[in-house]
Amino acid sequence: MTILAIETSCDETSVAIIKNQQILSNVVSSQISLHQKYGGVVPELAARAHSENISYVLSSAIKDAKIDLAEVGYIAYTSTPGLVSCLHVGRVVADTIATYLNKPLIPCNHLFGHIYASLIGNQWEFPVLGLLVSGGHTQLVYLKKHLNFEVLGQTLDDAVGECYDKVARMMGLSYPGGPEIDKLARTGQNTYQLPLPKNDKTLDFSFSGLKSAAAKVIQREKNQLNVANFSCSLQQTIVQSLINKLTLAIDQYQPKTVVLAGGVSANSELQTRFLNLKHKYSQVNFIVPKLEYCTDNAAMIGVLANYQIQQKQGG
Ligand code: KG4
Ligand code: ZN
């Protein structure tokens, strides 16, 4: 089964070719430099850049995969959630190819795609628990079997990536702020007292209070702010909150596999603390996707589509 997958939900234009669950190619064109001067993604510019880049990304993915377009049996694309004008570009391109080849279209959910990224090069044993941390979402997701997604908890306000990006912007760092704070945090110490968000027994998250507390410190300290120490303090607080909630969910739901998903799963401290949970839960398999599959990419959409197709075929 050969799948051509397209991802255009935010600021990465990506096309991948998946054959029998093997990634033959995964081309990602990032628009980060385009949006950097605005401090965040500008939807109209992002959609225009997708339209401009998609043709090159598509031909590169086909060339890298060393296949003929006629071999493709299914066209998968991200249908939701995301920036409407950006999703539209992906859908129109997918629809055009599907019509031309007379092959089925497979609409895919971007968030489920992030969870399925952990299956690339790894295996799951059910039940699976996912900690999904991206620029727009923060969720704990539970799967008893393939494609059976149950949201156990989620952020009540800002997403964790949004918190990283907005605080980074207040600090004068460039977009996206998550990797910038992560880099600085590694050189600093946890010296600033920040409130641990939603420190309760529920499985929901909250990051807007932490963002406001961080803003107050930045305004108070001005030029005196020790950027490395502040980054480290913020990162430690964010990661502590994520690990606390994840631990509560593991205790409650007893999963056999726990996966990290979404752009923030590239975070060094989160990866370390997540993998350290192995010592506490030795029966559980903890999976972190390879770095190239943490942030937005079409390979994860292709892998998810593969399971959706199998399920439709009754497999
Ligand atoms: O999943 P993703 O690529 O796009 C969305 O679906 O939102 O996630 C992007 C988010 C951004 O907020 C970015 O700052 C964050 O992932 N991010 C990080 C790191 N790398 C990317 N956050 C913290 N540490 C990182 N190393
Ligand atoms: Zn994403």
CSV table of C-alpha atoms and ligand atoms in Angstrom, one decimal, residues 110 114 134-136 161 164-165 176-179 182 262-264 266-267 295-296, ligand 1:
chain,number,residue,atom,x,y,z
A,110,HIS,CA,-3.4,16.5,12.8
A,114,HIS,CA,1.3,13.5,16.2
A,134,SER,CA,2.2,21.3,20.7
A,135,GLY,CA,1.9,25.0,19.8
A,136,GLY,CA,-1.9,24.8,19.9
A,161,GLY,CA,3.9,25.6,23.2
A,164,TYR,CA,6.8,29.0,25.6
A,165,ASP,CA,6.4,31.1,22.5
A,176,PRO,CA,9.4,30.0,17.8
A,177,GLY,CA,10.4,30.6,21.4
A,178,GLY,CA,10.3,27.0,22.6
A,179,PRO,CA,13.6,25.9,21.2
A,182,ASP,CA,15.2,25.3,25.8
A,262,GLY,CA,3.8,17.2,19.3
A,263,GLY,CA,6.4,20.0,18.7
A,264,VAL,CA,7.2,20.5,22.4
A,266,ALA,CA,11.5,18.0,21.1
A,267,ASN,CA,12.3,19.7,24.4
A,295,THR,CA,7.4,18.8,14.9
A,296,ASP,CA,4.9,19.0,12.0
B,1,KG4,O1,3.5,20.4,16.7
B,1,KG4,P1,4.2,21.7,16.3
B,1,KG4,O2,5.3,21.6,15.3
B,1,KG4,O3,3.1,22.6,15.7
B,1,KG4,C1,1.7,22.6,16.1
B,1,KG4,O4,1.0,21.7,15.8
B,1,KG4,O5,1.5,23.5,17.0
B,1,KG4,O6,4.6,22.5,17.6
B,1,KG4,C2,5.2,23.7,17.6
B,1,KG4,C3,5.5,24.2,19.0
B,1,KG4,C4,5.9,25.6,19.1
B,1,KG4,O7,5.2,26.2,20.1
B,1,KG4,C5,7.4,25.5,19.5
B,1,KG4,O8,7.9,26.6,20.3
B,1,KG4,C6,7.4,24.2,20.2
B,1,KG4,O9,6.6,23.4,19.5
B,1,KG4,N1,8.8,23.6,20.3
B,1,KG4,C7,9.5,23.5,21.5
B,1,KG4,C8,10.7,22.9,21.2
B,1,KG4,N2,10.8,22.7,19.8
B,1,KG4,C9,9.6,23.1,19.3
B,1,KG4,N3,9.1,23.9,22.7
B,1,KG4,C10,10.0,23.7,23.7
B,1,KG4,N4,11.2,23.1,23.5
B,1,KG4,C11,11.6,22.8,22.3
B,1,KG4,N5,12.8,22.2,22.1
